[in-house]
Amino acid sequence: MEQDKTELISFADLKSFCKQVYQGVGVPEDEAEMTADLLVRSDLRGVETHGVTRLPIYIQRLQKGYVRPVCKMTILKEKGATTLIEAHGSMGHVVSCKAMEMAIRKAMEFGIGWVSVKESGHFGTAGLFPMMALKKDFIGYVVTNSAPIMAPYGGRDRILGNNPLSYAFPTEKYPPIVLDMSISVVSAGKLILCRKKGEKIPLGWAYDKNGLPTEDPYEGYEGGGFLAAIGEYKGYGMILAHEMLTSILTGGKWTQHIKSLYEEDKTGIQGTCHSFMAIDPDCFVGRETFKKDMDRYIKTVKESGKAKNTKEILMPGEPEYRTETKRMKEGIPLAPNTVKELIALGESFGISLPIMNSHG
Amino acid sequence: MEQDKTELISFADLKSFCKQVYQGVGVPEDEAEMTADLLVRSDLRGVETHGVTRLPIYIQRLQKGYVRPVCKMTILKEKGATTLIEAHGSMGHVVSCKAMEMAIRKAMEFGIGWVSVKESGHFGTAGLFPMMALKKDFIGYVVTNSAPIMAPYGGRDRILGNNPLSYAFPTEKYPPIVLDMSISVVSAGKLILCRKKGEKIPLGWAYDKNGLPTEDPYEGYEGGGFLAAIGEYKGYGMILAHEMLTSILTGGKWTQHIKSLYEEDKTGIQGTCHSFMAIDPDCFVGRETFKKDMDRYIKTVKESGKAKNTKEILMPGEPEYRTETKRMKEGIPLAPNTVKELIALGESFGISLPIMNSHG
């Protein structure tokens, strides 16, 4: 089939499509629902890099047996407000939903909950897990290790990940604050894009394979270089701290032993490690006051003086919230390549992609 | 007295001097001991900006009644692993020591402990509080708000602080990992130094009063500009998250209402807000295994390939540890100006500064 147009698909339809595909490879209905929801919500919020464009590789990995289709989580330890979980190579999305739920339950009982997981896998958009805490008006947090694409400060070996963190804070009237960030200045995707366009990159984005600053996007990533951390040694320190709060704390796989989603992985599971935290503001200023004060604070920041040439001050999560609102009404636009891949994937399961209309 | 030489003073002597001075303004012996220890350990570890150079201003503020000499902390709420404390303008150092101890006790019982404090004050070097968790082989963490020296991303009003965070992780043979960082690319002090030397600053360090990037160190800070956050909008997001985890969570003073140590403060107390966390690795991989794995991990990072022209890969806290070891043996070097100020301060209490020898 010829496919060269961007297509619009409704949130519900795209989610239903993904859910059916997951069920097609043996994922139970509730877990297929959970994963499809997270995947399509990434696209809904404009985080396309972690949305349905990953469905083909996720399904391939399930088919190859790299990932366990039925979630298995073993509680290795549980004390007070903490839990340690082994996830046996289950789907990162499902594991993370369940672990975040556990952290929230712990916070209901103890004011704070911390759940650490080892032997998990790629979980998509980090921000969606802390956001689960918002329905209780709790603060949510997640930190994870990842695949190796960065080097130590002063080093040149790719043994570190961009180990993202994410926070979600409840609000009253404003959109919730959702900070979702990796610790690299830019993503590897941005370097690949610059290389394709034949553009130079600014110093400070990446280093070459000798560990020297580079303006060449190829040398900075595909050619064996590595991404720069925010704040140089500061980001480097955060990346290490995040590794220690995940893989070292759980006894799980270090970043340097984690294979990317796209690498052959016959020797075993991906093994990503995550830690989830929830905090109940009722143990502090109080949930209602917290939300009201968040609104007051956001208003103050947004209404403060703008830099010359800046029209609006945005809060973390605000652009994604706007995209979500718009796309929930108008549908999610999918790039031609993604449409093509999803159609092909659907066909192999006898499921058709429910396109709303075309707007080439 | 003429004073134009760097002087060496032993840790014990300098601490004893500071302790006596604190006692001279009515601070009880145990709290004077605690504060003097933190202050002098900052110098010991090479963090001079937060060490005894601040003693004169701390003492002045106590004398003026801006800071409460006898620590008063009220537990406003306590549930499970969490505690909320009002510190009534007590000394930040003492408050933070006691709050961190509480977080550690909570972690002993619940695996994790989180203690938030409002109405505190300047607490010096952040890293020293999480380090208190190391004696139990726990992980320690602190986050704080601070005085306003930064603007929102896209803004120009100084309403944000560089809101530092600090983590400490226990190890077996290697020095503990201590990450202690503010969220600005550089400190304001660095800009003042460049201005004094007549040097330009690199783009990316600061913005001018219109919110535009500047290479002029004066425009970037003293002239009404503001410091840049690490990773631009990423650091901006972290700064907001840190504000929400401290002042908004506790119902305390927002950064924009906090006066710097050096401002007139007749209307009331400084009011800084902090949150402290401790995590017991025994609830996860186990304390002994954690420390062994930390060593293995540190070894791997330190022994990984070096960038061209780099001799050694350092871990967070390693330079400070080396300075501490050296200065504990050889004494702490104090700059001429600091010596002069401390001598004058001591004289007003009839206490002499115990100088080891001179090495001008």
XYZ file of C-alpha atoms in Angstrom, chain A residues 77-84 107-116 139 141 152-157 159-160 165 167 169 177 179 181-187 190 210-212 226 230-245 247-252 254-256 277 279-287 289-290 293-294 296-298 300-301 303-310 312-316, chain B residues 77-84 107-116 139 141 152-157 159-160 165 167 169 177 179 181-187 190 210-212 226 230-245 247-252 254-256 277 279-287 289-290 293-294 296-298 300-301 303-310 312-316:
204
model
C 11.749 -7.423 50.148
C 9.121 -5.258 51.745
C 9.620 -3.132 54.834
C 7.701 -0.080 55.964
C 7.429 2.375 53.113
C 9.748 0.452 50.763
C 9.503 -2.489 48.370
C 12.092 -4.265 46.217
C 2.443 6.738 50.542
C -1.194 6.388 51.633
C -0.022 4.428 54.645
C 3.352 5.997 55.452
C 3.232 9.457 53.853
C 5.925 8.407 51.369
C 6.492 5.259 49.345
C 9.602 4.072 47.499
C 9.535 1.036 45.207
C 12.634 -0.136 43.336
C 3.612 14.004 44.233
C 8.696 10.634 41.008
C 32.026 9.761 32.334
C 33.201 13.367 32.679
C 36.777 13.227 31.413
C 36.202 9.828 29.824
C 35.448 8.454 26.363
C 33.814 5.043 26.888
C 29.230 3.212 29.776
C 26.616 5.660 31.098
C 14.080 11.484 36.103
C 8.383 14.490 38.770
C 3.035 17.742 41.071
C 3.530 20.249 36.642
C 9.022 17.492 34.614
C 13.930 14.973 31.432
C 16.979 12.955 30.558
C 20.353 14.162 31.822
C 21.867 14.710 28.359
C 21.786 18.186 26.784
C 19.993 16.811 23.717
C 18.833 13.401 22.525
C 18.671 15.287 17.441
C 38.424 10.682 21.832
C 36.333 12.515 24.388
C 36.907 15.909 22.772
C 28.817 10.412 23.054
C 23.710 19.017 31.273
C 26.016 21.165 33.380
C 29.021 19.005 32.447
C 30.298 17.462 35.746
C 26.976 18.265 37.423
C 24.940 16.173 34.992
C 27.648 13.503 35.157
C 27.132 13.388 38.927
C 23.360 13.144 38.519
C 23.716 10.275 36.052
C 25.859 8.391 38.562
C 23.410 9.149 41.392
C 20.557 7.835 39.248
C 22.496 4.652 38.522
C 23.093 4.204 42.249
C 19.412 4.779 43.073
C 20.764 -0.656 39.512
C 23.183 -0.476 42.446
C 20.364 -0.181 44.986
C 18.498 -3.172 43.537
C 21.490 -5.321 42.590
C 20.269 -5.122 38.985
C 24.244 -1.589 35.282
C 23.602 0.675 32.288
C 26.744 -0.560 30.550
C 8.413 7.436 44.797
C 4.659 11.649 48.571
C 1.351 12.587 50.209
C 1.118 16.385 50.715
C -1.385 15.708 53.512
C 1.611 14.796 55.656
C 2.952 18.283 55.004
C 1.020 21.457 54.165
C -2.122 19.483 53.216
C -3.391 18.325 49.818
C -3.459 23.882 50.354
C -0.672 22.317 48.333
C -0.290 27.134 46.585
C 0.939 25.387 43.445
C -0.456 30.680 43.178
C 3.166 29.832 42.551
C 2.636 28.915 38.893
C 3.589 34.153 39.849
C 6.176 32.473 37.645
C 3.234 36.320 35.069
C 6.779 37.398 35.891
C 8.727 39.627 33.465
C 9.442 38.095 30.068
C 12.805 38.113 28.371
C 13.029 40.328 25.298
C 11.453 38.418 22.384
C 9.728 35.910 24.661
C 5.114 33.439 27.312
C 6.787 31.673 30.206
C 5.919 27.984 30.155
C 5.849 25.499 32.998
C 7.217 21.927 32.770
C 2.929 16.770 61.541
C 4.323 13.288 61.794
C 2.980 10.261 59.967
C 4.757 7.022 59.087
C 8.036 7.827 57.398
C 7.430 11.579 57.166
C 7.778 14.630 59.420
C 6.972 18.306 58.897
C 14.628 5.185 57.564
C 15.703 2.780 60.317
C 12.057 2.071 61.026
C 10.428 2.393 57.594
C 13.271 1.842 55.108
C 12.978 5.470 53.988
C 12.530 8.735 55.854
C 11.504 12.169 54.549
C 11.634 15.264 56.756
C 10.642 18.704 55.463
C 21.847 6.883 51.316
C 19.646 13.323 50.241
C 12.432 31.468 34.773
C 13.299 30.064 31.338
C 12.163 32.799 28.961
C 11.905 35.296 31.813
C 14.009 38.109 33.232
C 12.876 38.575 36.856
C 12.498 35.093 41.387
C 14.216 31.685 41.415
C 20.450 19.133 45.817
C 23.213 12.974 47.583
C 26.133 7.133 48.904
C 30.101 9.411 46.626
C 27.154 14.886 44.856
C 25.425 20.812 43.277
C 23.388 23.899 42.647
C 21.290 24.040 39.492
C 23.076 27.055 37.986
C 25.892 26.499 35.472
C 28.294 28.535 37.625
C 28.090 30.454 40.881
C 32.552 33.186 39.517
C 16.569 41.818 29.471
C 16.845 38.059 29.615
C 19.298 37.895 26.720
C 20.831 36.368 36.270
C 22.191 23.763 33.643
C 20.552 22.317 30.531
C 18.482 25.496 30.054
C 14.789 24.452 30.393
C 15.838 21.224 32.097
C 17.582 22.990 34.960
C 14.701 25.484 35.081
C 12.365 22.524 35.595
C 14.568 21.098 38.336
C 14.657 24.443 40.133
C 10.856 24.559 40.112
C 10.629 20.942 41.280
C 13.013 21.746 44.144
C 10.892 24.753 45.119
C 7.802 22.527 45.137
C 9.543 19.854 47.229
C 8.573 25.701 50.212
C 5.339 24.660 48.486
C 5.289 21.286 50.253
C 5.832 22.865 53.669
C 3.810 26.052 53.176
C 7.021 27.982 53.793
C 9.113 30.934 48.411
C 12.609 31.726 47.132
C 11.479 35.128 45.850
C 15.661 11.956 52.852
C 17.164 5.351 52.417
C 18.301 2.095 54.033
C 19.927 -0.195 51.424
C 19.062 -3.153 53.685
C 15.518 -2.823 52.365
C 16.929 -3.355 48.876
C 20.101 -5.192 47.866
C 21.526 -5.091 51.422
C 23.963 -2.684 53.053
C 26.331 -5.756 49.054
C 25.438 -2.156 48.242
C 28.768 -3.007 44.446
C 29.394 0.721 44.817
C 32.904 -2.304 41.896
C 30.952 0.334 40.021
C 33.280 3.189 40.977
C 34.667 0.441 36.520
C 33.946 4.127 35.939
C 39.204 2.729 35.081
C 37.228 3.357 31.886
C 38.909 4.997 28.872
C 40.096 8.554 29.423
C 39.414 11.419 27.079
C 42.475 12.738 25.237
C 44.391 15.018 27.635
C 42.557 13.693 30.702
C 42.056 10.694 35.717
C 38.295 10.242 35.921
C 37.014 11.603 39.219
C 33.882 10.684 41.145
C 31.568 13.222 42.830
